[in-house]
XYZ file of C-alpha atoms in Angstrom:
415
model
C -5.375 24.599 -12.465
C -2.493 24.294 -10.008
C 0.001 21.481 -10.446
C 0.950 19.101 -7.642
C 4.272 18.293 -9.330
C 6.139 18.729 -12.593
C 6.004 14.971 -13.271
C 3.793 12.368 -11.575
C 5.422 8.927 -11.664
C 3.111 5.970 -11.091
C 5.345 3.209 -9.788
C 8.103 3.687 -7.205
C 10.057 0.620 -8.250
C 13.629 0.656 -9.466
C 13.053 2.428 -12.796
C 10.485 4.870 -11.394
C 12.583 5.827 -8.371
C 15.677 6.289 -10.558
C 13.712 8.603 -12.844
C 12.473 10.604 -9.847
C 16.026 11.106 -8.551
C 17.278 12.115 -12.005
C 14.456 14.626 -12.482
C 15.108 16.090 -9.042
C 18.780 16.507 -9.886
C 17.761 18.239 -13.117
C 15.652 20.803 -11.258
C 12.171 19.327 -11.740
C 9.760 18.285 -8.988
C 8.643 14.658 -9.300
C 5.953 12.918 -7.272
C 5.943 9.142 -6.813
C 2.800 7.033 -6.393
C 2.909 3.355 -5.468
C 0.402 0.852 -4.072
C 3.135 -0.639 -1.863
C 4.899 1.355 0.841
C 8.695 1.458 0.610
C 9.164 -0.528 3.842
C 7.263 -3.483 2.367
C 9.375 -3.376 -0.800
C 12.524 -3.806 1.316
C 11.383 -7.060 2.957
C 13.364 -10.153 1.807
C 10.088 -11.891 0.957
C 8.991 -9.118 -1.454
C 11.431 -9.877 -4.271
C 13.962 -12.692 -4.211
C 15.680 -11.738 -7.438
C 19.059 -10.196 -8.072
C 19.853 -8.167 -11.175
C 22.936 -7.801 -13.339
C 23.475 -4.055 -13.625
C 25.348 -2.831 -16.705
C 28.375 -0.788 -15.705
C 27.044 2.252 -17.574
C 23.848 2.154 -15.499
C 25.872 1.737 -12.311
C 27.843 4.802 -13.395
C 24.519 6.630 -13.702
C 23.612 5.716 -10.126
C 26.973 7.073 -8.998
C 26.192 10.348 -10.762
C 22.946 10.479 -8.766
C 24.865 10.138 -5.494
C 23.780 6.573 -4.749
C 27.191 4.894 -4.645
C 27.337 4.761 -0.833
C 24.103 2.752 -0.766
C 24.989 0.284 -3.539
C 28.729 -0.351 -3.567
C 28.918 -2.302 -0.259
C 26.396 -4.805 -1.646
C 27.471 -4.917 -5.309
C 29.450 -7.880 -6.619
C 31.699 -7.191 -9.602
C 31.232 -9.569 -12.535
C 34.755 -10.127 -13.819
C 34.048 -12.977 -16.237
C 31.056 -14.568 -17.928
C 31.262 -18.178 -19.115
C 28.524 -19.353 -21.493
C 28.243 -23.032 -22.376
C 25.788 -25.186 -24.296
C 25.045 -28.232 -22.156
C 23.628 -31.611 -23.086
C 20.525 -33.075 -21.535
C 19.458 -33.572 -18.839
C 21.625 -31.052 -17.007
C 24.785 -28.987 -17.008
C 26.515 -31.379 -14.610
C 25.402 -34.551 -16.403
C 27.226 -36.187 -19.235
C 30.032 -34.781 -21.324
C 29.623 -31.062 -22.178
C 29.788 -29.925 -25.771
C 33.082 -28.364 -26.905
C 31.502 -24.989 -27.660
C 31.735 -22.184 -25.149
C 32.053 -18.424 -24.922
C 34.122 -16.538 -22.361
C 33.970 -12.807 -21.661
C 36.666 -11.219 -19.494
C 36.550 -7.657 -18.136
C 40.335 -7.309 -18.562
C 39.834 -7.279 -22.342
C 37.918 -3.988 -22.267
C 39.580 -2.386 -19.247
C 41.112 0.288 -21.493
C 37.642 1.234 -22.809
C 35.647 0.908 -19.583
C 37.942 2.748 -17.145
C 38.545 -0.498 -15.277
C 34.856 -1.264 -14.781
C 33.776 -4.916 -14.573
C 31.413 -6.481 -17.091
C 28.626 -5.507 -14.717
C 27.528 -5.659 -11.112
C 25.253 -8.160 -9.401
C 22.972 -6.531 -6.872
C 20.070 -8.068 -4.983
C 16.841 -6.274 -5.830
C 16.068 -5.655 -2.158
C 19.408 -3.843 -1.814
C 18.650 -1.776 -4.900
C 15.222 -0.843 -3.563
C 16.705 0.037 -0.174
C 19.339 2.320 -1.720
C 16.817 4.038 -3.954
C 14.436 4.527 -1.017
C 17.238 6.177 0.967
C 18.088 8.397 -2.000
C 14.457 9.414 -2.501
C 14.103 10.302 1.184
C 17.353 12.294 1.202
C 16.292 14.230 -1.918
C 12.970 15.165 -0.298
C 10.900 13.664 -3.110
C 7.210 13.364 -2.275
C 5.956 9.758 -2.181
C 2.306 8.759 -1.893
C 2.217 5.132 -0.731
C 0.107 3.195 -0.362
C -1.894 4.878 -3.105
C -3.395 3.471 -6.275
C -4.248 5.113 -9.595
C -7.926 4.801 -10.530
C -7.782 6.659 -13.835
C -6.069 9.351 -15.898
C -7.456 12.042 -18.144
C -5.463 14.513 -20.200
C -6.126 17.811 -21.927
C -4.183 20.812 -23.136
C -3.663 21.932 -19.534
C -2.059 18.726 -18.283
C -2.613 15.231 -16.922
C -5.165 14.622 -14.175
C -4.490 11.498 -12.117
C -7.418 10.214 -10.051
C -6.552 8.017 -7.064
C -8.806 5.363 -5.581
C -9.145 7.425 -2.389
C -10.805 10.244 -4.338
C -7.878 12.616 -4.676
C -7.024 14.089 -8.069
C -3.437 15.116 -8.810
C -2.375 17.418 -11.643
C 0.893 17.708 -13.546
C 2.086 18.519 -17.066
C 3.120 14.872 -17.478
C 2.402 11.467 -15.956
C 4.804 8.524 -16.336
C 3.591 4.934 -16.169
C 6.287 2.844 -14.461
C 4.013 0.441 -12.560
C 5.118 -2.762 -14.287
C 3.538 -4.960 -16.927
C -0.001 -4.348 -15.691
C -0.016 -0.573 -16.116
C -3.184 1.427 -15.412
C -1.486 4.484 -16.938
C -0.802 2.624 -20.187
C -4.370 1.334 -20.289
C -5.833 4.777 -19.594
C -3.720 6.215 -22.419
C -5.102 3.630 -24.835
C -1.687 2.156 -25.611
C -1.887 -1.512 -26.563
C 0.747 -4.223 -26.199
C 2.122 -7.044 -28.291
C 3.827 -10.177 -27.020
C 3.483 -13.815 -26.084
C 3.948 -16.309 -23.295
C 7.134 -18.396 -23.414
C 5.473 -21.197 -21.397
C 8.517 -21.011 -19.158
C 8.986 -20.056 -15.518
C 12.097 -18.699 -13.855
C 12.879 -20.413 -10.549
C 15.046 -18.119 -8.438
C 17.027 -18.942 -5.305
C 20.038 -17.623 -3.419
C 22.741 -20.147 -2.515
C 25.975 -20.134 -0.559
C 28.949 -22.010 -2.009
C 31.833 -23.854 -0.424
C 34.452 -22.596 -2.900
C 34.950 -18.967 -4.005
C 33.148 -17.936 -7.189
C 35.819 -15.282 -8.010
C 33.284 -13.014 -9.662
C 32.540 -15.432 -12.510
C 28.993 -15.697 -13.872
C 28.011 -18.980 -15.527
C 25.173 -19.553 -17.960
C 24.332 -23.021 -19.182
C 21.926 -23.346 -22.073
C 19.724 -26.381 -21.469
C 16.776 -27.652 -23.537
C 14.293 -26.423 -20.925
C 15.895 -22.977 -20.760
C 19.032 -21.302 -19.414
C 20.464 -22.107 -15.989
C 22.445 -19.139 -14.657
C 24.771 -18.955 -11.653
C 25.275 -15.257 -10.916
C 27.833 -14.233 -8.269
C 26.796 -12.238 -5.211
C 28.775 -10.807 -2.309
C 29.823 -13.022 0.623
C 30.472 -15.984 -1.707
C 26.820 -16.421 -2.542
C 25.128 -16.723 -5.917
C 21.721 -15.999 -7.385
C 20.371 -18.891 -9.407
C 17.993 -18.254 -12.268
C 16.739 -21.658 -13.314
C 14.451 -21.558 -16.350
C 12.175 -24.538 -16.931
C 8.895 -25.290 -18.620
C 6.034 -24.030 -16.479
C 4.961 -27.560 -15.496
C 8.475 -28.591 -14.445
C 8.993 -25.324 -12.568
C 5.788 -25.832 -10.570
C 6.945 -29.311 -9.608
C 10.353 -27.986 -8.548
C 8.919 -25.253 -6.355
C 6.479 -27.691 -4.756
C 9.122 -30.371 -4.138
C 10.491 -31.183 -0.698
C 13.691 -29.224 0.122
C 15.918 -32.297 -0.173
C 14.439 -33.173 -3.581
C 14.866 -29.607 -4.843
C 18.471 -29.610 -3.602
C 19.215 -32.907 -5.366
C 17.914 -31.553 -8.688
C 19.830 -28.339 -8.104
C 23.144 -30.111 -7.497
C 22.673 -32.244 -10.605
C 22.560 -29.093 -12.706
C 24.973 -27.047 -10.637
C 27.793 -29.595 -10.636
C 30.633 -29.989 -8.134
C 32.981 -27.241 -9.297
C 32.081 -24.816 -6.473
C 31.815 -27.465 -3.777
C 28.822 -28.007 -1.562
C 25.917 -25.626 -2.154
C 23.336 -24.633 0.448
C 20.108 -22.759 -0.234
C 19.531 -19.561 1.724
C 16.041 -18.129 2.057
C 12.885 -18.989 0.107
C 12.617 -20.174 -3.489
C 10.726 -17.841 -5.825
C 9.178 -18.383 -9.239
C 8.258 -15.898 -11.974
C 6.362 -16.619 -15.227
C 8.240 -15.508 -18.342
C 6.766 -13.720 -21.337
C 7.444 -10.968 -23.842
C 5.370 -7.788 -23.722
C 6.073 -4.608 -25.666
C 3.982 -1.443 -25.611
C 2.952 -0.379 -29.102
C 4.045 3.170 -28.315
C 6.242 4.765 -25.645
C 4.032 7.801 -25.183
C 0.603 9.354 -25.662
C -0.471 12.960 -25.065
C 0.941 13.908 -21.638
C 1.804 10.265 -20.874
C 5.150 8.447 -21.104
C 5.910 4.789 -20.388
C 8.988 3.473 -18.612
C 10.420 0.135 -17.493
C 8.230 -2.952 -17.593
C 5.206 -0.834 -18.506
C 7.019 -0.210 -21.810
C 8.875 -3.496 -22.249
C 8.849 -6.803 -20.395
C 11.477 -9.290 -21.559
C 12.870 -12.747 -20.906
C 15.812 -12.627 -18.433
C 18.035 -14.690 -20.746
C 20.484 -11.801 -21.261
C 19.778 -9.856 -18.071
C 18.793 -6.698 -19.935
C 15.258 -6.008 -18.681
C 16.079 -3.730 -15.750
C 19.005 -2.220 -17.658
C 16.664 -1.141 -20.443
C 14.428 0.500 -17.852
C 17.320 2.337 -16.196
C 18.634 3.542 -19.550
C 15.135 4.715 -20.407
C 14.934 6.613 -17.101
C 18.201 8.401 -17.858
C 17.059 9.289 -21.375
C 13.600 10.500 -20.302
C 15.061 12.605 -17.475
C 17.518 14.246 -19.854
C 14.852 15.019 -22.460
C 12.506 16.519 -19.865
C 15.103 18.592 -18.013
C 16.533 19.981 -21.245
C 13.023 20.857 -22.458
C 12.168 22.566 -19.166
C 15.316 24.671 -19.335
C 14.267 25.822 -22.791
C 10.824 26.780 -21.492
C 9.006 24.028 -23.417
C 5.911 22.189 -22.260
C 7.422 18.937 -20.957
C 4.175 17.043 -21.556
C 3.870 18.021 -25.193
C 4.053 15.388 -27.894
C 6.977 17.180 -29.514
C 9.049 16.664 -26.350
C 7.888 13.093 -25.722
C 8.647 12.107 -29.325
C 12.319 12.910 -28.625
C 12.297 10.362 -25.808
C 10.532 7.774 -27.980
C 12.862 8.365 -30.918
C 15.891 7.942 -28.635
C 14.706 4.676 -27.047
C 12.431 3.064 -29.659
C 15.011 1.351 -31.874
C 17.183 0.140 -28.999
C 14.147 -1.241 -27.146
C 12.763 -3.121 -30.143
C 16.118 -4.518 -31.263
C 17.134 -5.713 -27.797
C 13.734 -7.286 -27.220
C 13.827 -9.010 -30.598
C 17.352 -10.233 -29.922
C 16.414 -11.724 -26.562
C 13.345 -13.349 -28.074
C 15.498 -14.921 -30.775
C 17.923 -16.198 -28.128
C 15.072 -17.841 -26.221
C 13.889 -19.743 -29.297
C 17.419 -20.579 -30.447
C 18.712 -21.896 -27.129
C 15.653 -23.349 -25.337
C 15.496 -26.534 -27.367
C 17.386 -29.728 -28.135
C 17.230 -29.609 -31.933
C 20.581 -31.042 -33.107
C 20.865 -28.691 -36.094
C 20.152 -25.599 -33.978
C 22.494 -26.903 -31.282
C 25.271 -27.213 -33.859
C 24.553 -23.756 -35.315
C 24.583 -21.985 -31.956
C 27.670 -23.892 -30.884
C 29.583 -22.874 -34.012
C 28.394 -19.292 -33.484
C 29.640 -19.192 -29.894
C 32.953 -20.716 -30.884
C 33.386 -18.160 -33.679
C 32.678 -15.187 -31.407
C 34.999 -16.661 -28.784
C 37.875 -16.680 -31.282
C 37.351 -13.131 -32.627
C 38.555 -10.536 -30.127
C 36.800 -7.503 -31.709
C 33.491 -9.390 -31.636
C 33.969 -10.313 -27.979
C 34.775 -6.708 -27.068
C 31.738 -5.433 -28.955
C 29.381 -7.777 -27.108
C 30.959 -6.912 -23.753
C 30.565 -3.185 -24.331
C 27.014 -3.656 -25.595
C 26.098 -5.703 -22.508
C 27.727 -3.018 -20.374
C 25.420 -0.421 -21.906
C 28.350 1.657 -23.106
C 27.643 1.805 -26.844
C 25.449 4.164 -28.812
C 24.071 7.586 -27.998
C 24.299 7.489 -24.196
C 22.385 9.800 -21.857
C 24.592 12.086 -19.800
C 23.986 10.135 -16.601
C 25.302 6.945 -18.194
C 28.464 8.824 -19.116
C 28.860 9.709 -15.444
C 27.722 13.318 -15.866
C 25.122 15.114 -13.789
C 21.985 16.599 -15.311
């Protein structure tokens, strides 16, 4: 059997494309498969979200030579202000006295002057990754769809819907929550629906945001104002599914009125730019991160609530870890699709993935309610962390992805 690549990656999204670039840098030959061509992924209507990128992951992109594509569009997050707001909205009534403020200056000596993170529109991320993939000469089959996968001692055999069969020592499922690779490998999932929907829009503000991200915890879910370049912001407005459907269906002037009630006047007049998007929110974790000759990455391995902005960051960290494990194994002459090699990847990422997912799930249940006892408890907790500098610095470094056993890319080193 001849191999078509060293690693076949199903899913050319942000985690999959990052993995492909890292493997290529490490001397392996990846092949990307995606049902959507890159040009369609770059359209503004494809994905209206923006993502907070941990500074360690941004450092990894720099190590992959992607800085020129990302830095012109990346907004530094210099401060994060978290408040617990009373009903019915962040701009209504008197706010509670509890708040939490993170400032990048506090950890400048530990982060080499990096901000708390970077805000980057997903379409800009996809565009930069597409340019990097093209420059690296990585083979991309798109549009192409996986019909099935079989594995044996010789390798993984990926059947496409057009009848082609591709062979490689390893196949990676990075196609998102609905993963044909995961299903073919017999890996189940656990999770639940939060009965919430994230309403996402991009707005332009009258007054400068100064790189400050705001997150209000409301009974229906968090309302986040995340700074973008050109004095814009990405809004992530979490509501119950019924309320979110009504918001998205409302006339523009009605939507804007509800938006301003929650947004408040502190950044002046706000205008909506582009369409309004909505995304259902749920938790989904794969029971395992690998099977024989199969590894899972990104949302195929873990889909989380955006309450802490860690979903994509977990996928990027996983890409860096998997690339390092595979390139090191290849240099030692090991079979990169063997279970012994894939267990190293799983062992590296398993605990972090489960703990972060559990933490975000706990946050959702703790903050998405109006129970007075829970409101008091979370308020006292925020106030306590806000007063203890070592605790604040720990949380800032954790959110920046800079703690723990970091892959080489996240330390700024090449593979």
